Coordinates of C-alpha atoms in Angstrom, one line a residue:
Chain A
M13 CA 0.0 0.0 0.0
L14 CA 1.2 3.5 -0.8
Q15 CA 1.9 5.3 2.4
Q16 CA 1.7 9.1 2.5
H17 CA 3.9 10.9 5.0
T18 CA 3.2 14.4 6.0
P19 CA 6.6 16.2 5.7
N20 CA 8.0 17.4 9.0
P21 CA 7.4 21.2 9.1
A22 CA 10.5 21.7 11.2
E23 CA 12.7 20.4 8.5
L24 CA 11.2 22.6 5.8
V25 CA 12.1 26.0 7.1
E26 CA 15.7 27.2 7.3
P27 CA 16.8 30.7 8.3
D28 CA 17.1 31.9 4.7
R29 CA 15.2 29.4 2.6
V30 CA 12.2 27.1 2.7
H31 CA 11.4 23.8 1.1
K32 CA 8.9 24.0 -1.8
A33 CA 6.7 21.4 0.0
V34 CA 5.3 24.2 2.2
Y35 CA 3.5 25.5 -0.9
T36 CA 2.7 22.2 -2.7
D37 CA 2.0 19.5 -0.2
P38 CA -1.7 18.8 0.3
Q39 CA -1.2 17.2 3.8
L40 CA 0.7 20.2 5.0
F41 CA -2.2 22.4 3.8
D42 CA -4.6 20.5 6.0
L43 CA -2.1 20.8 8.9
E44 CA -1.9 24.5 8.3
M45 CA -5.6 24.9 8.5
E46 CA -5.6 22.9 11.8
R47 CA -2.6 24.5 13.4
I48 CA -2.7 28.0 12.0
H49 CA -6.0 29.2 10.5
E50 CA -8.2 27.4 12.9
R51 CA -6.2 28.4 16.0
V52 CA -5.0 31.9 15.7
W53 CA -7.0 35.2 15.4
I54 CA -8.7 35.4 12.0
Y55 CA -10.4 38.6 10.8
C56 CA -14.1 38.0 10.3
G57 CA -15.3 41.4 9.3
H58 CA -16.0 45.0 10.4
E59 CA -18.8 45.6 12.8
T60 CA -20.4 48.1 10.4
Q61 CA -21.1 45.2 8.0
V62 CA -23.7 44.1 10.6
K63 CA -25.3 47.3 11.9
K64 CA -28.7 46.1 13.0
P65 CA -29.7 43.2 15.2
G66 CA -30.1 40.1 13.0
D67 CA -27.7 41.4 10.4
Y68 CA -25.2 38.7 9.5
Y69 CA -22.3 38.1 7.2
T70 CA -20.9 34.6 6.4
V71 CA -17.2 34.1 6.5
Q72 CA -14.8 31.2 6.1
V73 CA -12.4 30.7 9.0
G74 CA -9.8 28.1 8.0
R75 CA -12.1 25.4 6.6
Q76 CA -15.0 26.3 8.7
P77 CA -18.1 28.1 7.4
M78 CA -19.0 30.7 10.0
I79 CA -21.5 33.5 10.6
M80 CA -20.8 36.9 12.0
V81 CA -24.0 38.2 13.5
R82 CA -25.2 41.2 15.5
D83 CA -27.5 40.3 18.4
A84 CA -30.3 42.4 20.0
G85 CA -27.9 43.5 22.8
G86 CA -25.5 45.0 20.1
R87 CA -22.9 42.3 20.5
V88 CA -21.3 40.8 17.4
N89 CA -21.1 37.0 17.7
V90 CA -19.3 34.5 15.5
L91 CA -21.1 31.1 15.1
Y92 CA -20.5 27.9 13.1
N93 CA -22.8 28.0 10.2
R94 CA -24.3 24.6 11.0
C95 CA -27.6 23.4 12.5
P96 CA -26.9 21.1 15.5
H97 CA -29.7 18.8 14.3
R98 CA -28.7 17.3 11.0
G99 CA -25.8 19.6 10.1
S100 CA -27.3 21.8 7.4
M101 CA -25.9 25.3 6.9
I102 CA -28.2 27.8 8.6
C103 CA -27.3 30.8 6.3
G104 CA -27.1 30.0 2.6
D105 CA -26.7 33.6 1.5
V106 CA -23.5 35.6 1.8
H107 CA -25.2 38.2 4.0
G108 CA -28.6 39.4 5.1
N109 CA -30.8 39.9 8.1
T110 CA -32.1 36.9 9.9
G111 CA -34.8 38.7 11.8
E112 CA -35.4 37.7 15.5
A113 CA -33.9 34.3 15.1
F114 CA -32.0 32.0 12.8
R115 CA -34.3 29.3 11.3
C116 CA -33.0 26.1 9.7
S117 CA -34.6 25.6 6.3
Y118 CA -34.6 21.8 6.8
H119 CA -36.7 21.2 10.0
A120 CA -37.4 24.7 11.3
W121 CA -35.2 24.6 14.4
T122 CA -34.7 28.2 15.5
F123 CA -31.8 29.8 17.3
H124 CA -31.1 33.1 19.0
H125 CA -28.4 35.4 17.6
D126 CA -25.9 33.9 20.1
G127 CA -26.6 30.4 18.8
K128 CA -28.8 29.3 21.7
L129 CA -31.7 27.0 20.8
K130 CA -34.9 28.9 20.6
T131 CA -37.5 26.3 19.4
I132 CA -37.8 22.9 17.9
P133 CA -41.2 22.0 16.4
M134 CA -43.2 19.8 18.8
M135 CA -40.1 19.5 21.0
E136 CA -41.8 18.0 24.1
A137 CA -43.5 15.2 22.1
G138 CA -40.6 14.6 19.8
Y139 CA -37.7 14.5 22.3
A140 CA -39.4 13.2 25.5
G141 CA -37.0 10.8 27.2
T142 CA -33.9 11.8 25.1
N143 CA -31.0 13.9 26.1
W144 CA -32.1 16.6 23.6
T145 CA -33.3 19.1 26.2
R146 CA -33.3 22.8 26.1
D147 CA -30.3 23.0 28.5
N148 CA -28.2 20.7 26.5
P149 CA -25.5 22.8 24.8
D150 CA -25.4 20.3 21.9
C151 CA -28.8 21.8 20.9
N152 CA -27.2 25.2 20.2
M153 CA -25.4 26.5 17.2
K154 CA -21.7 26.3 18.2
Q155 CA -19.9 29.6 18.9
A156 CA -16.4 30.4 17.9
A157 CA -14.2 29.7 20.9
R158 CA -13.1 33.3 21.2
V159 CA -14.3 36.5 19.6
E160 CA -12.7 39.9 20.1
N161 CA -13.3 43.3 18.5
Y162 CA -10.6 45.9 18.2
R163 CA -11.8 49.3 17.2
G164 CA -14.6 47.8 15.1
F165 CA -12.6 45.0 13.5
V166 CA -13.9 41.6 14.6
F167 CA -11.7 38.6 14.9
A168 CA -12.4 35.0 15.9
S169 CA -10.2 32.3 17.2
L170 CA -11.4 28.7 17.0
A171 CA -9.1 27.6 19.8
A172 CA -10.0 28.3 23.5
D173 CA -6.4 28.8 24.4
G174 CA -3.7 31.1 23.1
P175 CA -2.8 34.8 23.3
G176 CA -5.6 37.4 23.4
L177 CA -6.2 39.5 20.3
L178 CA -4.1 42.5 21.4
E179 CA -1.2 40.3 22.5
F180 CA -1.4 38.4 19.2
L181 CA -1.4 41.7 17.2
G182 CA 1.5 43.2 19.2
P183 CA 2.9 46.3 17.5
S184 CA 0.9 45.5 14.3
K185 CA -2.2 46.8 16.0
I186 CA -1.0 50.1 14.7
A187 CA -2.8 49.1 11.5
F188 CA -6.2 49.6 13.2
D189 CA -5.1 52.6 15.2
D190 CA -3.7 54.3 12.1
I191 CA -6.9 53.8 10.0
C192 CA -9.2 54.9 12.8
D193 CA -7.1 57.8 14.1
R194 CA -7.1 59.2 10.5
A195 CA -10.8 59.7 11.0
P196 CA -11.7 62.9 12.9
E197 CA -14.3 60.9 14.8
G198 CA -11.8 58.1 15.5
E199 CA -13.9 55.5 13.7
V200 CA -14.2 54.0 10.2
E201 CA -17.3 52.7 8.4
V202 CA -17.1 50.0 5.8
V203 CA -18.3 50.8 2.3
P204 CA -20.8 48.0 1.7
N205 CA -19.1 46.4 -1.3
C206 CA -16.8 43.4 -1.3
F207 CA -14.8 42.5 -4.4
R208 CA -13.8 38.9 -4.4
V209 CA -10.8 37.7 -6.5
I210 CA -9.4 34.2 -6.6
Q211 CA -5.7 33.6 -6.8
N212 CA -4.6 30.3 -8.3
S213 CA -1.8 29.9 -5.8
N214 CA -1.1 29.0 -2.2
W215 CA -2.2 31.6 0.4
K216 CA 1.4 32.2 1.5
I217 CA 2.5 33.5 -1.9
F218 CA 0.2 36.5 -1.6
L219 CA 1.4 37.3 1.9
E220 CA 5.0 37.2 0.8
N221 CA 4.3 39.4 -2.1
Q222 CA 2.6 42.0 0.1
L223 CA 5.9 42.8 1.7
D224 CA 8.1 42.3 -1.2
A225 CA 9.6 45.7 -2.0
L226 CA 11.7 44.4 -4.9
H227 CA 8.8 43.4 -7.2
P228 CA 6.7 46.6 -7.8
S229 CA 8.9 48.3 -10.3
V230 CA 9.4 45.0 -12.2
T231 CA 5.9 43.4 -12.0
H232 CA 4.0 46.7 -12.3
Q233 CA 6.2 48.6 -14.7
S234 CA 3.8 48.5 -17.6
T235 CA 1.0 50.2 -15.6
G236 CA 3.5 52.6 -14.0
R237 CA 4.8 53.8 -17.3
A238 CA 1.4 54.0 -19.0
A239 CA 0.0 56.0 -16.1
H240 CA 3.1 58.2 -16.0
E241 CA 2.8 59.1 -19.7
V242 CA -0.9 60.1 -19.3
E243 CA -0.1 61.9 -16.1
K244 CA 2.5 64.0 -17.8
M245 CA 0.1 64.6 -20.7
I246 CA -2.7 65.9 -18.3
E247 CA -0.2 68.0 -16.4
K248 CA 0.9 69.6 -19.6
R249 CA -2.7 70.4 -20.5
T250 CA -4.1 71.4 -17.2
G251 CA -1.2 71.9 -14.9
K252 CA -2.2 69.1 -12.4
A253 CA -3.2 65.5 -12.7
P254 CA -5.4 63.8 -10.2
L255 CA -3.7 61.9 -7.3
A256 CA -4.9 58.6 -8.7
Y257 CA -2.3 58.9 -11.5
H258 CA 0.4 59.2 -9.0
M259 CA -0.8 56.1 -7.2
L260 CA -0.1 54.2 -10.4
S261 CA 2.9 56.1 -11.9
A262 CA 4.8 55.5 -8.6
F263 CA 5.5 52.0 -9.9
A264 CA 7.5 53.6 -12.7
T265 CA 9.0 56.7 -11.0
V266 CA 10.2 54.7 -8.0
T267 CA 12.7 52.6 -9.9
I268 CA 14.1 49.3 -8.7
D269 CA 17.2 50.9 -7.1
K270 CA 15.1 53.2 -5.0
W271 CA 13.1 50.5 -3.2
D272 CA 16.0 49.8 -0.8
N273 CA 15.2 53.2 0.7
F274 CA 12.0 52.0 2.2
Q275 CA 11.8 49.7 5.2
T276 CA 10.0 46.7 6.5
L277 CA 9.3 46.1 10.2
N278 CA 8.9 42.5 11.2
Y279 CA 7.1 41.4 14.3
P280 CA 6.4 38.3 16.3
H281 CA 3.6 36.0 14.9
G282 CA 4.7 36.8 11.3
H283 CA 3.1 40.3 11.2
C284 CA 5.0 42.9 9.1
I285 CA 4.8 46.5 8.0
L286 CA 6.0 48.0 4.7
T287 CA 6.6 51.7 5.1
G288 CA 5.1 54.3 2.7
Y289 CA 6.5 55.0 -0.8
M290 CA 3.7 57.2 -2.2
G291 CA 3.4 60.8 -1.3
L292 CA -0.2 60.9 0.0
R293 CA 0.0 64.3 1.6
P294 CA 0.1 66.9 -1.2
Q295 CA -0.4 70.5 0.0
D296 CA -3.6 70.9 -2.0
P297 CA -6.9 72.5 -0.8
D298 CA -8.4 69.0 -0.1
T299 CA -5.6 67.9 2.1
L300 CA -5.4 71.2 3.9
A301 CA -9.1 71.2 4.6
Y302 CA -8.7 67.6 6.0
E303 CA -5.8 68.7 8.2
K304 CA -7.9 71.5 9.6
T305 CA -10.7 69.0 10.4
L306 CA -8.2 66.7 12.1
T307 CA -6.7 69.6 14.0
K308 CA -10.1 70.5 15.3
A309 CA -10.7 67.0 16.5
Y310 CA -7.2 66.2 18.0
G311 CA -5.1 69.4 18.1
A312 CA -2.3 70.3 15.8
K313 CA 0.4 68.1 17.5
R314 CA -1.7 65.0 17.4
M315 CA -2.8 65.8 13.8
E316 CA 0.8 66.0 12.7
E317 CA 1.6 62.7 14.5
I318 CA -1.3 60.9 12.8
L319 CA -0.5 62.1 9.3
S320 CA 3.2 61.4 9.8
T321 CA 2.6 57.7 10.5
N322 CA 4.6 56.1 7.8
I323 CA 2.8 53.0 6.6
H324 CA 2.1 51.5 3.1
H325 CA 0.4 48.5 4.5
V326 CA 0.4 46.1 7.5
L327 CA 0.2 42.4 7.1
I328 CA -1.4 40.6 9.9
Y329 CA -0.4 37.0 9.6
P330 CA -1.9 34.7 8.3
G331 CA -4.8 36.4 6.6
L332 CA -5.2 40.1 6.6
S333 CA -3.6 43.0 4.8
L334 CA -4.6 46.5 5.9
Q335 CA -3.5 49.6 4.0
S336 CA -4.4 52.2 6.6
P337 CA -3.5 55.4 4.8
L338 CA -5.8 54.5 1.9
Q339 CA -8.4 52.6 4.0
Q340 CA -8.1 49.4 2.0
L341 CA -8.5 45.9 3.5
R342 CA -7.8 42.5 2.0
A343 CA -8.7 39.4 3.8
V344 CA -7.2 36.1 2.6
R345 CA -9.2 32.9 2.7
P346 CA -7.4 29.8 1.7
L347 CA -9.8 27.6 -0.4
G348 CA -7.3 24.9 -1.1
L349 CA -3.6 24.2 -1.6
N350 CA -3.4 26.3 -4.8
R351 CA -6.6 28.3 -4.6
T352 CA -7.0 31.4 -2.4
L353 CA -9.8 33.9 -2.2
T354 CA -9.2 37.6 -1.4
E355 CA -12.0 39.7 -0.1
I356 CA -11.4 43.3 -0.8
W357 CA -13.0 46.2 1.1
H358 CA -12.5 49.9 1.7
F359 CA -13.6 52.3 4.4
R360 CA -14.8 55.8 5.0
L361 CA -13.1 57.9 7.7
K362 CA -15.9 59.1 9.9
G363 CA -16.0 62.9 9.9
A364 CA -13.4 63.3 7.1
P365 CA -14.2 65.5 4.1
E366 CA -15.5 63.8 1.0
P367 CA -12.4 64.3 -1.2
I368 CA -10.4 62.2 1.3
Y369 CA -12.9 59.4 0.7
R370 CA -12.5 59.9 -3.0
R371 CA -8.8 59.1 -2.8
S372 CA -9.5 55.8 -1.1
L373 CA -12.2 55.1 -3.7
A374 CA -9.9 55.8 -6.6
Y375 CA -7.3 53.4 -5.2
Y376 CA -10.0 50.8 -4.6
N377 CA -11.3 51.1 -8.1
L378 CA -8.0 51.2 -9.9
V379 CA -5.8 48.9 -7.8
N380 CA -8.2 46.6 -5.9
S381 CA -11.2 46.2 -8.2
P382 CA -11.6 43.2 -10.5
S383 CA -10.3 45.4 -13.3
T384 CA -7.1 46.2 -11.4
M385 CA -4.3 47.4 -13.6
V386 CA -1.9 46.4 -10.7
N387 CA -2.8 43.1 -9.1
A388 CA -3.4 41.6 -12.5
D389 CA 0.3 41.1 -12.9
D390 CA 0.7 39.9 -9.3
L391 CA -1.9 37.2 -9.9
E392 CA 0.0 36.1 -13.0
N393 CA 3.2 35.8 -11.0
F394 CA 1.5 33.9 -8.2
W395 CA 0.2 31.3 -10.6
K396 CA 3.6 31.0 -12.3
I397 CA 5.2 30.5 -8.8
Q398 CA 2.7 27.8 -7.9
V399 CA 3.2 25.9 -11.2
G400 CA 7.0 26.4 -11.1
L401 CA 7.2 25.1 -7.6
S402 CA 5.1 22.0 -8.4
G403 CA 8.0 20.7 -10.6
D404 CA 11.2 19.0 -9.7
G405 CA 13.5 21.8 -11.0
G406 CA 14.6 22.5 -7.5
D407 CA 13.6 21.8 -3.9
W408 CA 14.2 25.2 -2.2
V409 CA 12.8 28.7 -2.3
S410 CA 15.4 31.4 -1.4
F411 CA 14.8 34.2 1.0
A412 CA 18.5 35.2 1.3
R413 CA 18.3 38.8 0.1
H414 CA 20.1 40.9 2.8
Y415 CA 20.1 37.9 5.1
G416 CA 22.3 38.5 8.2
R417 CA 22.1 42.3 7.8
D418 CA 18.7 43.0 9.5
I419 CA 18.6 44.7 12.8
E420 CA 16.9 42.8 15.6
N421 CA 15.6 44.5 18.7
N422 CA 13.4 42.7 21.3
G423 CA 12.0 40.3 18.7
V424 CA 11.4 43.1 16.2
V425 CA 13.4 42.7 13.0
E426 CA 13.9 45.9 11.0
T427 CA 15.6 46.1 7.7
A428 CA 18.8 48.1 7.8
A429 CA 19.2 51.5 6.2
G430 CA 19.4 51.1 2.4
M431 CA 18.3 47.5 2.6
G432 CA 14.5 47.8 2.3
T433 CA 14.3 45.0 -0.2
S434 CA 15.5 42.6 2.4
E435 CA 13.6 39.3 2.3
A436 CA 13.2 39.7 6.1
P437 CA 9.4 39.6 5.9
M438 CA 9.4 36.3 4.2
R439 CA 11.9 34.9 6.7
N440 CA 9.7 36.3 9.5
Q441 CA 6.5 34.8 8.1
M442 CA 8.1 31.4 7.7
K443 CA 9.6 31.6 11.2
A444 CA 6.0 32.1 12.5
W445 CA 4.8 29.4 10.2
A446 CA 7.3 26.9 11.6
Q447 CA 6.5 27.8 15.2
Y448 CA 2.8 27.3 14.6
M449 CA 3.2 24.1 12.6
T450 CA 5.5 22.5 15.2
A451 CA 3.6 23.6 18.3
G452 CA 2.2 20.6 20.1
N453 CA 4.3 18.1 18.2
Chain B
M12 CA -47.2 77.5 -50.2
A13 CA -43.6 77.9 -48.9
K14 CA -44.5 76.3 -45.7
K15 CA -45.9 73.3 -47.4
A16 CA -42.8 72.9 -49.5
L17 CA -40.6 73.0 -46.4
K18 CA -42.7 70.3 -44.8
K19 CA -42.4 68.1 -47.8
K20 CA -38.6 68.6 -47.9
A21 CA -38.3 67.8 -44.2
L22 CA -39.7 64.3 -44.7
P23 CA -36.9 61.8 -45.4
A24 CA -37.0 59.6 -48.4
K25 CA -38.2 56.6 -46.3
A26 CA -40.9 56.8 -43.8
A27 CA -39.5 57.8 -40.3
N28 CA -40.7 54.6 -38.8
G29 CA -37.7 54.2 -36.5
H30 CA -36.2 51.4 -38.5
D31 CA -33.3 53.5 -39.9
T32 CA -32.3 54.5 -36.4
Q33 CA -32.7 51.0 -35.1
H34 CA -30.5 49.8 -37.9
A35 CA -27.9 52.5 -37.4
V36 CA -27.7 51.8 -33.7
E37 CA -27.3 48.1 -34.1
Q38 CA -24.6 48.6 -36.7
F39 CA -22.8 50.9 -34.2
L40 CA -23.1 48.3 -31.3
F41 CA -22.0 45.4 -33.6
R42 CA -19.0 47.5 -34.8
Q43 CA -18.1 48.2 -31.1
A44 CA -18.1 44.4 -30.5
E45 CA -15.8 43.9 -33.5
V46 CA -13.4 46.6 -32.3
L47 CA -13.2 45.0 -28.9
D48 CA -12.7 41.5 -30.2
G49 CA -10.2 42.8 -32.7
K50 CA -8.2 44.4 -29.8
R51 CA -8.3 47.7 -31.6
W52 CA -8.1 49.7 -28.4
Q53 CA -7.6 53.2 -29.8
D54 CA -10.6 52.7 -32.2
Y55 CA -12.6 51.7 -29.2
I56 CA -11.6 54.8 -27.2
D57 CA -12.4 56.9 -30.3
L58 CA -16.0 55.7 -30.1
F59 CA -16.4 57.8 -27.0
S60 CA -17.1 61.5 -26.9
D61 CA -14.5 63.7 -25.2
D62 CA -16.5 63.7 -22.0
G63 CA -17.4 60.0 -22.4
V64 CA -17.3 57.5 -19.5
Y65 CA -17.0 53.7 -19.5
W66 CA -18.7 52.4 -16.4
M67 CA -19.2 49.0 -14.9
P68 CA -21.0 49.4 -11.6
A69 CA -20.2 47.1 -8.7
S70 CA -23.9 46.4 -8.2
P71 CA -27.0 47.0 -10.3
E72 CA -28.7 49.5 -7.9
Q73 CA -26.0 52.1 -8.4
T74 CA -27.2 55.2 -10.2
T75 CA -24.0 57.1 -10.8
W76 CA -20.4 56.2 -11.3
D77 CA -19.3 59.3 -9.4
G78 CA -18.2 58.5 -5.9
T79 CA -19.3 54.9 -5.8
P80 CA -17.3 51.6 -5.9
A81 CA -17.0 50.5 -9.5
I82 CA -15.4 47.7 -11.4
F83 CA -14.6 50.2 -14.1
A84 CA -15.2 54.0 -14.0
E85 CA -13.0 55.4 -16.7
D86 CA -12.8 58.6 -18.7
K87 CA -10.8 58.8 -21.9
N88 CA -7.6 59.6 -20.0
L89 CA -7.9 56.5 -17.8
M90 CA -8.9 54.4 -20.8
T91 CA -5.7 55.6 -22.4
V92 CA -3.7 54.4 -19.4
R93 CA -5.4 51.0 -19.7
M94 CA -4.6 50.8 -23.4
K95 CA -1.0 51.8 -23.0
R96 CA -0.6 49.4 -20.2
V97 CA -2.1 46.4 -22.1
Q98 CA 0.1 47.2 -25.1
H99 CA 3.3 47.6 -23.1
P100 CA 5.7 44.7 -23.9
D101 CA 6.3 44.1 -20.2
A102 CA 2.6 43.8 -19.3
W103 CA 3.4 40.2 -18.1
S104 CA -0.2 39.1 -17.6
Q105 CA -1.1 40.3 -21.1
R106 CA 1.4 38.2 -22.9
P107 CA -0.3 34.8 -22.9
L108 CA -2.7 34.1 -25.7
W109 CA -6.1 35.5 -25.0
G110 CA -9.1 36.4 -27.1
T111 CA -12.8 37.3 -26.7
N112 CA -16.0 37.0 -28.6
H113 CA -18.8 39.4 -28.0
I114 CA -22.4 38.8 -29.1
V115 CA -24.7 41.8 -28.8
G116 CA -28.5 41.6 -29.1
N117 CA -31.9 42.6 -27.8
V118 CA -31.2 46.2 -28.9
M119 CA -33.9 48.6 -27.8
I120 CA -34.0 52.3 -28.2
E121 CA -35.2 53.7 -24.9
K122 CA -35.2 57.4 -25.6
T123 CA -34.7 59.6 -28.6
A124 CA -33.9 63.3 -28.1
P125 CA -35.0 65.9 -30.7
N126 CA -31.3 66.4 -31.6
G127 CA -30.9 62.7 -32.4
D128 CA -29.1 61.7 -29.2
L129 CA -30.2 58.3 -28.0
V130 CA -30.4 56.1 -25.0
V131 CA -30.1 52.4 -26.0
R132 CA -30.3 49.2 -24.1
S133 CA -28.9 45.9 -25.3
R134 CA -27.7 42.6 -24.0
F135 CA -24.3 41.1 -24.4
H136 CA -22.5 37.8 -24.0
M137 CA -18.8 37.7 -24.0
M138 CA -16.7 34.5 -24.0
E139 CA -13.1 34.8 -23.2
L140 CA -10.2 32.4 -23.6
R141 CA -7.1 33.0 -21.6
R142 CA -4.4 30.3 -22.0
D143 CA -6.5 27.2 -21.6
A144 CA -9.3 28.7 -19.5
T145 CA -12.7 29.8 -20.8
R146 CA -14.7 32.4 -18.9
H147 CA -18.1 33.9 -19.7
F148 CA -19.4 37.4 -18.9
A149 CA -22.9 38.5 -19.7
G150 CA -25.2 41.3 -18.9
S151 CA -26.7 44.5 -20.3
Y152 CA -25.3 47.6 -21.9
L153 CA -26.8 51.0 -21.5
H154 CA -25.5 53.4 -24.1
H155 CA -26.0 57.2 -24.0
L156 CA -25.1 58.1 -27.6
K157 CA -24.5 61.5 -29.0
K158 CA -25.3 62.1 -32.6
T159 CA -22.4 63.8 -34.4
P160 CA -21.7 64.3 -38.1
G161 CA -19.1 61.6 -37.8
G162 CA -21.6 59.1 -36.4
Y163 CA -22.6 58.2 -32.9
R164 CA -20.2 58.8 -30.0
I165 CA -20.6 57.2 -26.6
R166 CA -21.3 59.6 -23.7
L167 CA -21.8 56.8 -21.3
Q168 CA -21.5 53.1 -21.6
R169 CA -22.9 51.4 -18.5
V170 CA -22.2 47.7 -18.3
D171 CA -24.2 45.7 -15.8
M172 CA -22.7 42.2 -15.7
V173 CA -24.9 39.4 -14.3
N174 CA -21.7 38.1 -12.7
A175 CA -20.4 41.5 -11.5
Q176 CA -20.5 40.4 -7.8
A177 CA -19.3 36.8 -8.4
P178 CA -15.8 35.9 -7.4
Y179 CA -13.4 36.6 -10.2
D180 CA -11.1 33.8 -11.2
Y181 CA -8.3 36.1 -12.3
V182 CA -9.4 39.6 -13.2
L183 CA -10.7 41.7 -16.1
Q184 CA -8.0 43.6 -18.1
V185 CA -9.9 45.3 -20.8
W186 CA -13.4 46.7 -21.3
V187 CA -16.2 44.2 -21.7

């Protein structure tokens, strides 16, 4: 009989390289779901996706179909999307409002918004003498082991033990502070539209690319150059081109040799930050009006602090990328070994002037929509990587760029000056991966 | 007498039963499909008036492209960026073989302005082959057409895809 062995994760990760099996082995994928995605804190959604009692949104956590729902008391709960009776999903739609109770479409069992059993048709007659009683927790829809909400962003962990959300986030919580603090009212509101794009590649390839400062001017050069040409044409004609062109032309104007000037910050649990490379604070009337609103809300000193926060985006391992200065969010849902869904949202800064929202929207439409002129070439690369790795042309993937030159301080790894293209984020992610995968061995 | 002559002259050779306009609009939409499938991007952009907008809403209930999430919301400048990007030799994702086939039908003239400008609704089905994968996109077009001496020009092309909100396996790189 053919015997299948799960490769030992500890042997697959070396300080500056990883074995290709971490991207191509189906048994490792199942183990990842068990030991990473179904244990650690996974982003479920923003609380403004479910404003009213009964509002729900379905979400995949690891391999588990879950429901995020607002209850009558205002609490956001996360439940397994499964009827305890015969296992049917309770919510078949992506989102909606369930009214006062969930109701199974198979045999009309109903449940409160916290998953507790409400009614079973003819319960007394049907279940007399069985252990299916109202106080039996097996009659309830199961809740996620832990749910926490940080500044409106709801996370669930399917494991009862482990660090709390804030401890898990560590310094990467700045992603949520930055996006919320940029709002004069200190809160954001989701724009109710989710673009969903499937990557034909392993989930880790996207996460690695998010912090890869060496690729933009190579992968995205066609868009950068095209946008730069039109930007110059518009400037010649009208003196000034909209900021949206700058968001795209930066891929051409920031040439490959300049990317070392930026920095990545790498934290425990695999989280990382890429610092900003786009000038997003032009001294135009819109920005000045926004600064005025922020000053009114926070005072001049704090306004300056908020707008000086230098982030391009923050990766919260293993499944969330938040681009706080442009209010973009991408959640990563592994669908299979070489199939990954990204859910792409953007937010309004409460109390900020409309033109600031328009910037976020322009980025959402141009870079993150299904007609993206940017991610299209990333997706092509991801697929090529997945296919390339599936062959026997080599066993290892190299993360050796600037290896040994990073600066480590209290568990935080910063790339050294002039070494922003260091593959430190990939090394950091794989270090976390190995820790998760070998825990409990 | 003069008034009568003028009236007579104003009548076209064929009865104004709408068939001529219907025919002209259909030819315009069919030509648009040919231009897209032929990857004649500049010819496609030239079908738009200078203030023209190509818009694919994120969801059917949207009433304006301005300030709302969109799959496409492009004026001629942004369309030019897209064209130049697709044509660039280092547009990696555009190098593999791909092609499309558009079928346009159910053409209905919804509104005719006295100056000849039109609002036209139609349905489309587009099949795309990219490498070995086939995808289908279908839905309705809404064209706001401006009548010019050089033929119709698009002021607004609204594209409501039935699968606009479905997950995209890969993405869209040119106008549908």
